[in-house]
Coordinates of C-alpha atoms in Angstrom, one line a residue:
M1 CA 14.4 -15.6 26.7
L2 CA 10.8 -16.8 26.8
L3 CA 10.7 -17.2 23.0
K4 CA 13.4 -20.0 23.2
R5 CA 11.1 -22.0 25.4
C6 CA 8.3 -21.8 22.7
I7 CA 10.4 -23.6 20.2
D8 CA 9.5 -27.0 21.6
L9 CA 5.8 -26.2 22.3
P10 CA 3.6 -28.8 20.5
I11 CA 1.5 -27.6 17.6
V12 CA -2.2 -27.4 18.6
K13 CA -4.2 -29.4 15.9
Q14 CA -7.8 -30.1 15.6
E15 CA -8.5 -33.6 16.9
H16 CA -10.9 -35.7 15.0
Q17 CA -10.5 -39.0 16.7
I18 CA -12.6 -40.1 19.7
T19 CA -10.8 -40.0 23.0
L20 CA -11.7 -40.9 26.5
P21 CA -13.0 -38.0 28.6
S22 CA -10.1 -38.1 31.1
S23 CA -7.4 -38.1 28.4
S24 CA -9.2 -35.5 26.4
F25 CA -9.4 -33.2 29.4
C26 CA -5.7 -33.5 30.2
S27 CA -4.8 -33.0 26.6
S28 CA -7.0 -29.9 26.4
R29 CA -5.4 -28.4 29.5
K30 CA -1.9 -29.1 28.1
R31 CA -2.8 -27.4 24.8
L32 CA -4.3 -24.4 26.7
R33 CA -1.2 -23.9 28.8
G34 CA 0.9 -24.0 25.6
Q35 CA -1.2 -21.4 23.9
E36 CA -1.2 -19.2 27.0
F37 CA 2.6 -19.5 27.3
L38 CA 3.1 -18.6 23.6
L39 CA 0.8 -15.6 24.0
M40 CA 2.7 -14.5 27.1
S41 CA 6.0 -14.9 25.3
I42 CA 5.0 -13.0 22.2
K43 CA 3.6 -10.2 24.3
A44 CA 6.9 -9.9 26.2
F45 CA 8.8 -9.6 23.0
H46 CA 6.3 -7.0 21.7
R47 CA 6.8 -4.9 24.8
A48 CA 10.6 -4.9 24.2
C49 CA 9.9 -3.8 20.6
R50 CA 7.5 -1.0 21.7
L51 CA 10.1 0.2 24.3
A52 CA 12.7 0.5 21.5
V53 CA 10.2 2.3 19.3
E54 CA 9.5 4.8 22.0
C55 CA 13.2 5.3 22.6
T56 CA 13.9 6.0 18.9
G57 CA 11.9 9.2 19.3
D58 CA 14.1 10.4 22.2
P59 CA 17.4 12.0 21.0
S60 CA 19.0 11.7 24.5
V61 CA 18.5 7.9 24.4
Q62 CA 20.0 7.6 20.9
E63 CA 23.1 9.5 22.0
N64 CA 23.7 7.5 25.1
A65 CA 24.3 3.8 25.7
F66 CA 21.1 1.7 26.0
T67 CA 21.8 0.6 29.5
A68 CA 21.5 1.5 33.2
P69 CA 23.0 4.8 34.5
N70 CA 26.7 4.7 35.4
C71 CA 27.3 1.5 33.5
R72 CA 29.8 1.6 30.7
T73 CA 29.0 -0.4 27.7
D74 CA 29.2 -0.3 23.9
D75 CA 25.6 -1.6 23.6
T76 CA 23.7 1.3 21.9
L77 CA 20.1 1.7 21.0
E78 CA 21.0 0.9 17.4
K79 CA 22.6 -2.4 18.4
Y80 CA 19.5 -3.2 20.5
T81 CA 17.2 -2.7 17.6
Y82 CA 19.3 -5.0 15.4
F83 CA 19.2 -7.6 18.2
L84 CA 15.4 -7.3 18.2
L85 CA 15.3 -7.7 14.4
D86 CA 17.6 -10.8 14.6
T87 CA 15.4 -12.3 17.3
C88 CA 12.3 -11.6 15.2
D89 CA 13.9 -13.2 12.1
I90 CA 15.5 -16.3 13.6
M91 CA 13.1 -17.1 16.4
C92 CA 9.8 -15.2 16.4
I93 CA 8.8 -15.7 12.8
P94 CA 9.7 -19.5 12.6
I95 CA 7.9 -20.2 15.9
I96 CA 4.7 -18.5 14.8
T97 CA 4.7 -19.9 11.3
K98 CA 5.2 -23.3 12.8
H99 CA 2.1 -22.9 15.0
C100 CA 0.1 -21.7 12.1
E101 CA 0.1 -25.3 10.9
G102 CA -2.3 -26.0 13.8
I103 CA -5.2 -24.1 15.4
V104 CA -4.5 -20.4 15.0
S105 CA -5.0 -18.0 17.9
P106 CA -6.2 -14.5 16.8
A107 CA -4.7 -13.0 19.9
V108 CA -1.3 -14.4 19.2
M109 CA -1.4 -13.4 15.5
Q110 CA -2.5 -9.8 16.4
I111 CA 0.6 -9.4 18.6
F112 CA 2.8 -11.1 16.1
F113 CA 1.9 -8.7 13.3
S114 CA 2.3 -5.8 15.6
V115 CA 5.9 -7.1 16.2
L116 CA 6.5 -7.3 12.5
N117 CA 5.2 -3.7 12.0
S118 CA 7.5 -2.4 14.7
Q119 CA 10.5 -3.8 12.8
Y120 CA 9.7 -1.4 9.9
V121 CA 10.1 1.5 12.4
L122 CA 13.1 0.2 14.3
V123 CA 15.4 -0.8 11.4
P124 CA 14.0 0.8 8.2
R125 CA 17.3 0.2 6.3
M126 CA 16.9 -3.5 6.6
M127 CA 13.3 -3.7 5.6
D128 CA 14.0 -4.4 1.9
Q129 CA 15.6 -7.6 2.8
L130 CA 13.0 -8.6 5.4
S131 CA 10.1 -7.7 3.1
T132 CA 11.6 -9.9 0.3
K133 CA 12.1 -12.8 2.7
L134 CA 8.5 -12.5 4.1
A135 CA 7.0 -12.2 0.7
S136 CA 8.8 -15.2 -0.6
S137 CA 7.8 -17.1 2.5
S138 CA 4.0 -16.9 1.6
F139 CA 3.2 -14.0 4.0
F140 CA 0.9 -12.5 1.5
R141 CA -1.1 -15.7 1.4
L142 CA -0.9 -16.2 5.2
T143 CA -2.1 -12.6 6.0
L144 CA -4.9 -12.6 3.5
Q145 CA -6.2 -16.0 4.8
L146 CA -6.1 -14.8 8.4
K147 CA -8.1 -11.6 7.5
A148 CA -10.6 -13.7 5.6
K149 CA -11.0 -16.2 8.4
F150 CA -11.1 -14.0 11.5
C151 CA -11.9 -10.4 10.4
T152 CA -15.0 -10.5 8.2
G153 CA -18.1 -8.7 9.6
D154 CA -16.1 -6.4 11.9
R155 CA -14.7 -9.3 13.9
N156 CA -11.3 -9.1 15.6
V157 CA -10.8 -5.4 14.8
C158 CA -7.3 -5.2 16.3
L159 CA -6.1 -8.2 14.3
N160 CA -7.5 -6.7 11.1
E161 CA -5.6 -3.4 11.9
S162 CA -2.3 -5.2 12.5
C163 CA -2.6 -7.4 9.5
S164 CA -3.7 -4.5 7.2
E165 CA -0.8 -2.3 8.4
F166 CA 1.6 -5.2 7.8
L167 CA 0.3 -5.7 4.2
W168 CA 0.6 -2.0 3.6
R169 CA 4.1 -1.8 4.9
L170 CA 5.1 -4.9 3.0
C171 CA 3.7 -3.6 -0.3
M172 CA 5.3 -0.2 0.0
S173 CA 8.6 -1.7 0.8
L174 CA 8.5 -4.0 -2.2
L175 CA 7.2 -1.3 -4.5
S176 CA 9.7 1.3 -3.5
K177 CA 12.7 -0.9 -4.3
M178 CA 11.5 -1.6 -7.9
K179 CA 13.1 0.1 -10.8
V180 CA 12.8 3.9 -10.6
A181 CA 11.5 4.1 -14.1
V182 CA 8.4 2.1 -13.2
W183 CA 7.2 4.6 -10.6
F184 CA 6.9 8.3 -10.5
E185 CA 6.9 9.8 -7.0
D186 CA 3.3 11.0 -7.4
D187 CA 2.2 7.6 -8.6
L188 CA 3.8 5.9 -5.6
G189 CA 2.1 8.3 -3.3
Q190 CA -1.3 7.6 -4.8
V191 CA -0.7 3.9 -4.5
Q192 CA 0.3 4.3 -0.9
A193 CA -3.0 6.2 -0.2
I194 CA -5.1 3.6 -1.9
L195 CA -3.5 0.7 -0.2
Q196 CA -3.7 2.3 3.3
R197 CA -7.4 3.1 2.8
S198 CA -8.6 -0.1 1.2
I199 CA -6.6 -3.0 2.6
P200 CA -8.6 -3.0 5.9
Y201 CA -11.7 -3.9 3.8
L202 CA -10.0 -6.7 1.8
N203 CA -11.2 -9.7 3.8
C204 CA -11.8 -12.4 1.2
Y205 CA -10.4 -15.8 0.7
L206 CA -8.0 -16.4 -2.2
S207 CA -10.6 -18.5 -3.9
D208 CA -13.0 -15.5 -3.9
C209 CA -10.5 -13.1 -5.4
A210 CA -11.6 -13.6 -9.0
T211 CA -15.2 -13.0 -7.9
L212 CA -14.3 -9.8 -6.2
L213 CA -12.4 -8.5 -9.2
C214 CA -15.3 -9.2 -11.5
E215 CA -17.8 -7.2 -9.4
D216 CA -19.1 -3.9 -10.9
P217 CA -18.0 -1.0 -8.8
G218 CA -21.0 1.0 -10.0
A219 CA -23.5 -1.7 -9.0
C220 CA -22.0 -3.2 -5.8
S221 CA -21.2 -2.0 -2.4
A222 CA -18.1 -3.1 -0.4
G223 CA -19.2 -2.0 3.0
N224 CA -17.4 1.1 4.1
G225 CA -14.7 0.8 1.4
D226 CA -14.7 1.9 -2.2
L227 CA -14.9 -1.2 -4.3
R228 CA -12.7 0.0 -7.1
S229 CA -10.0 1.0 -4.7
I230 CA -10.3 -2.4 -3.0
Q231 CA -10.0 -4.1 -6.4
Y232 CA -6.9 -2.0 -7.2
S233 CA -5.4 -3.0 -3.9
L234 CA -6.1 -6.7 -4.5
L235 CA -4.4 -6.5 -7.9
I236 CA -1.3 -4.9 -6.4
L237 CA -1.1 -7.6 -3.6
L238 CA -1.6 -10.4 -6.1
Y239 CA 1.0 -8.9 -8.5
L240 CA 3.6 -8.5 -5.7
A241 CA 2.8 -12.0 -4.4
H242 CA 3.3 -13.4 -7.9
L243 CA 6.6 -11.6 -8.3
N244 CA 7.8 -13.2 -5.1
H245 CA 6.4 -16.7 -5.9
D246 CA 3.8 -16.6 -3.2
M247 CA 0.7 -17.2 -5.4

């Protein structure tokens, strides 16, 4: 699998020291090849996830083995989706979080969050566990920082969409497993609508969260979003992040 070869790729970090032109050129080419290979690998894995998502909507595929015609096997679509989830958990997530320690590629992160979003569709029964693991691994912080760095001013629209969908799915998964007495069904539905509508406009750094929460919804504009709803969404994200020791 291509992802296995990404494990040993060097982290691309910003170089501050002065280097000779020839060595700098060779180093830049090596880093570029590494970034390109990482992007190619995550795209290939994403295509596998998309194929599985498309197959989940086809009853004939779900009933038959997920394999070539006339080949007998016990490998079903369900087993294939669990294989994708395991690969995402033990390989894809660690590889990408490792590379986030260096120079981050918006293209790589957009595909990565699309991969995470597909897991919520493929194996919904396992998403409580995955969501708890991601939340406790600082994914609230990571995603908000990416949105603030790359998605302000309508930049990197696809990345913003993928990150926002992930935050929405993560929040709803964590909220839905809380004690039933805390939420009524109508309340949870309203929260879901607010989060889905407002998270795309939540593109501020963590250091600016207090300022955003102090703004007057009646006196300020938040672009195309409703400021009060954005503030509600931010409070929910911060609350869930705090519960999972992310903030």
